[in-house]
């Protein structure tokens, strides 16, 4: 894969922020497709100790890769201020992500600050689990509601090859146990399924977590970013995942918890719990997508597959008032028309999009 000559984040000029009116939008916020702004994903670092081949391939994210300098990152105070402004616009859920969020120093302090500022908001975090055993208790004590832990295989060789950091399965499993013991439950376990790489372990994964209370979510391999060499042929459709598991452990469709839920739920017929499938490629859910993303350096992205974001940090640091920032976010959201997964083609998949480690999965 060709290595970009400059940092991926430098390839994107920010989109122009709409003129500031100084006033927050009146009434419920909706985009051009009638979608509210309910979820905010905040990337707290663009760095990671893994090099998952589908996310941060080593040949691009190598020792010379110019990650963001510390001063470019939103501070905890800035993150909390932004989250409070989003809350005022109807946001109900915050997910901390990255990169690897547990690498951000003092992340439990950020969780505590968000908890205090946003009582009643669902506060979660997605992690590769490598540092979870050490941090689960502190995160729970700080007020985190739940965690999602990524684990692509229970097979040692496959997992080590996929994380490309030689990280062992056992340590992630310990992290999952520690999270559950700390009350961060139910733990969701994300498995990205890639044909010919780990699809042979789908049933093992289901078997391992059945009856534990943890919920495995099988995710279709996506064409996020522009470095992971995505091909449609590598995608295992969720329908096939459900079929394969059902052959061993019969599944029945379960109702969604709420409108716009990303994962489709399937319940084991014998009462051993449930799984989820996230079919972003074969069954787009753009019509109910209520997610906004705040990148590590404070840009607002209205779609996971966006090419460019809006530089809210610049507004923050220029001294804009909360009302003016809320007005800008409202105006951006009101002109949002994203539905990438509905219109994905081989051509769009090759386009230059923002890397997932930068805006958060
Ligand atoms: N480092 C943390 C982790 O791995 O959980 C949080 C960030 S990671 C970008 C968030 C989620 O995105 C992970 O569950 C990861 O497996 C998923 N992901 C990354 N690249 C993906 C891709 N190309 N297709 C599908 N899911 C992907
Ligand atoms: Fe790191 Fe998560 Fe991306 Fe893997 S998926 S490289 S753990 S950010
Ligand atoms: Fe939302 Fe964009 Fe994904 Fe569609 S492609 S579900 S608009 S993030």
mmCIF file of N, CA and C and ligand atoms in Angstrom, residues 48 52 54-55 97-101 126-129 148-150 152 190-192 219-224 228 230 356-357 360-361, ligand 1:
data_model
loop_
_atom_site.group_PDB
_atom_site.id
_atom_site.type_symbol
_atom_site.label_atom_id
_atom_site.label_comp_id
_atom_site.label_asym_id
_atom_site.label_seq_id
_atom_site.Cartn_x
_atom_site.Cartn_y
_atom_site.Cartn_z
ATOM 1 N N UNK A 48 -2.601 4.504 19.019
ATOM 2 C CA UNK A 48 -3.033 3.184 19.452
ATOM 3 C C UNK A 48 -1.820 2.288 19.605
ATOM 4 N N UNK A 52 -4.173 -2.893 14.051
ATOM 5 C CA UNK A 52 -5.125 -3.773 13.377
ATOM 6 C C UNK A 52 -5.048 -3.527 11.876
ATOM 7 N N UNK A 54 -7.022 -3.826 9.513
ATOM 8 C CA UNK A 54 -8.150 -3.183 8.838
ATOM 9 C C UNK A 54 -8.353 -1.747 9.289
ATOM 10 N N UNK A 55 -7.538 -1.267 10.221
ATOM 11 C CA UNK A 55 -7.764 0.064 10.796
ATOM 12 C C UNK A 55 -6.514 0.946 10.719
ATOM 13 N N UNK A 97 -13.825 7.103 22.386
ATOM 14 C CA UNK A 97 -13.193 6.138 21.512
ATOM 15 C C UNK A 97 -11.880 6.723 20.990
ATOM 16 N N UNK A 98 -11.366 6.167 19.908
ATOM 17 C CA UNK A 98 -10.093 6.664 19.399
ATOM 18 C C UNK A 98 -9.804 6.017 18.061
ATOM 19 N N UNK A 99 -8.570 5.815 17.826
ATOM 20 C CA UNK A 99 -7.422 5.420 18.595
ATOM 21 C C UNK A 99 -7.813 4.570 19.821
ATOM 22 N N UNK A 100 -6.872 4.398 20.690
ATOM 23 C CA UNK A 100 -7.172 3.619 21.899
ATOM 24 C C UNK A 100 -7.388 4.585 23.071
ATOM 25 N N UNK A 101 -8.640 4.739 23.506
ATOM 26 C CA UNK A 101 -8.950 5.763 24.511
ATOM 27 C C UNK A 101 -8.242 5.551 25.843
ATOM 28 N N UNK A 126 -15.319 2.591 23.982
ATOM 29 C CA UNK A 126 -14.895 1.442 23.174
ATOM 30 C C UNK A 126 -13.382 1.310 23.283
ATOM 31 N N UNK A 127 -12.915 0.108 23.581
ATOM 32 C CA UNK A 127 -11.482 -0.089 23.822
ATOM 33 C C UNK A 127 -11.003 -1.408 23.217
ATOM 34 N N UNK A 128 -9.703 -1.484 22.960
ATOM 35 C CA UNK A 128 -9.158 -2.770 22.513
ATOM 36 C C UNK A 128 -8.904 -3.697 23.704
ATOM 37 N N UNK A 129 -9.155 -3.227 24.906
ATOM 38 C CA UNK A 129 -9.108 -4.086 26.088
ATOM 39 C C UNK A 129 -7.725 -4.296 26.663
ATOM 40 N N UNK A 148 -17.429 -1.338 25.489
ATOM 41 C CA UNK A 148 -17.398 -2.261 24.364
ATOM 42 C C UNK A 148 -15.934 -2.625 24.173
ATOM 43 N N UNK A 149 -15.663 -3.920 24.090
ATOM 44 C CA UNK A 149 -14.277 -4.369 23.938
ATOM 45 C C UNK A 149 -14.127 -5.053 22.583
ATOM 46 N N UNK A 150 -13.132 -4.653 21.821
ATOM 47 C CA UNK A 150 -12.928 -5.268 20.513
ATOM 48 C C UNK A 150 -12.070 -6.520 20.660
ATOM 49 N N UNK A 152 -11.149 -9.745 17.909
ATOM 50 C CA UNK A 152 -11.471 -10.269 16.581
ATOM 51 C C UNK A 152 -11.351 -11.778 16.456
ATOM 52 N N UNK A 190 -16.851 -6.594 20.332
ATOM 53 C CA UNK A 190 -16.915 -6.340 18.885
ATOM 54 C C UNK A 190 -15.947 -7.229 18.117
ATOM 55 N N UNK A 191 -16.449 -7.942 17.131
ATOM 56 C CA UNK A 191 -15.577 -8.740 16.258
ATOM 57 C C UNK A 191 -15.788 -8.273 14.817
ATOM 58 N N UNK A 192 -14.766 -7.724 14.209
ATOM 59 C CA UNK A 192 -14.839 -7.372 12.790
ATOM 60 C C UNK A 192 -14.547 -8.648 12.003
ATOM 61 N N UNK A 219 -19.285 -7.489 13.225
ATOM 62 C CA UNK A 219 -19.322 -6.278 12.403
ATOM 63 C C UNK A 219 -18.808 -6.583 11.001
ATOM 64 N N UNK A 220 -19.541 -6.139 10.007
ATOM 65 C CA UNK A 220 -19.043 -6.294 8.633
ATOM 66 C C UNK A 220 -17.819 -5.394 8.426
ATOM 67 N N UNK A 221 -16.820 -5.948 7.798
ATOM 68 C CA UNK A 221 -15.589 -5.198 7.480
ATOM 69 C C UNK A 221 -15.966 -4.019 6.580
ATOM 70 N N UNK A 222 -15.563 -2.814 6.988
ATOM 71 C CA UNK A 222 -15.986 -1.607 6.259
ATOM 72 C C UNK A 222 -14.822 -0.916 5.560
ATOM 73 N N UNK A 223 -15.190 -0.100 4.578
ATOM 74 C CA UNK A 223 -14.209 0.652 3.806
ATOM 75 C C UNK A 223 -13.943 2.009 4.448
ATOM 76 N N UNK A 224 -13.772 2.033 5.780
ATOM 77 C CA UNK A 224 -13.447 3.306 6.427
ATOM 78 C C UNK A 224 -12.034 3.726 6.027
ATOM 79 N N UNK A 228 -6.979 0.788 4.317
ATOM 80 C CA UNK A 228 -7.112 -0.620 4.723
ATOM 81 C C UNK A 228 -7.343 -1.592 3.564
ATOM 82 N N UNK A 230 -9.721 -2.120 1.437
ATOM 83 C CA UNK A 230 -11.030 -2.781 1.476
ATOM 84 C C UNK A 230 -11.445 -3.309 0.110
ATOM 85 N N UNK A 356 -10.475 6.025 10.603
ATOM 86 C CA UNK A 356 -11.341 5.751 11.753
ATOM 87 C C UNK A 356 -10.636 6.030 13.087
ATOM 88 N N UNK A 357 -9.341 5.792 13.118
ATOM 89 C CA UNK A 357 -8.612 6.011 14.367
ATOM 90 C C UNK A 357 -8.597 7.494 14.739
ATOM 91 N N UNK A 360 -12.763 8.162 15.403
ATOM 92 C CA UNK A 360 -13.383 7.255 16.349
ATOM 93 C C UNK A 360 -14.425 6.374 15.711
ATOM 94 N N UNK A 361 -14.375 5.073 16.061
ATOM 95 C CA UNK A 361 -15.311 4.107 15.482
ATOM 96 C C UNK A 361 -16.674 4.201 16.140
HETATM 97 N N1 LIG B 1 -9.239 1.152 19.795
HETATM 98 C C1 LIG B 1 -10.564 0.927 20.211
HETATM 99 C C2 LIG B 1 -11.052 -0.426 19.761
HETATM 100 O O1 LIG B 1 -10.421 -1.035 18.911
HETATM 101 O O2 LIG B 1 -12.080 -0.858 20.272
HETATM 102 C C3 LIG B 1 -11.552 2.005 19.782
HETATM 103 C C4 LIG B 1 -11.424 2.554 18.401
HETATM 104 S S1 LIG B 1 -11.775 1.404 17.078
HETATM 105 C C5 LIG B 1 -11.521 2.425 15.678
HETATM 106 C C6 LIG B 1 -13.532 1.211 17.235
HETATM 107 C C7 LIG B 1 -14.134 0.019 16.569
HETATM 108 O O3 LIG B 1 -14.029 0.154 15.169
HETATM 109 C C8 LIG B 1 -13.474 -1.301 16.900
HETATM 110 O O4 LIG B 1 -14.428 -2.225 17.382
HETATM 111 C C9 LIG B 1 -12.900 -1.763 15.586
HETATM 112 O O5 LIG B 1 -12.885 -3.152 15.479
HETATM 113 C C10 LIG B 1 -13.834 -1.112 14.599
HETATM 114 N N2 LIG B 1 -13.241 -0.970 13.255
HETATM 115 C C11 LIG B 1 -12.072 -0.396 12.935
HETATM 116 N N3 LIG B 1 -11.845 -0.465 11.603
HETATM 117 C C12 LIG B 1 -12.919 -1.110 11.073
HETATM 118 C C13 LIG B 1 -13.287 -1.506 9.757
HETATM 119 N N4 LIG B 1 -12.503 -1.267 8.708
HETATM 120 N N5 LIG B 1 -14.456 -2.137 9.586
HETATM 121 C C14 LIG B 1 -15.266 -2.406 10.641
HETATM 122 N N6 LIG B 1 -14.988 -2.044 11.899
HETATM 123 C C15 LIG B 1 -13.818 -1.425 12.129
#
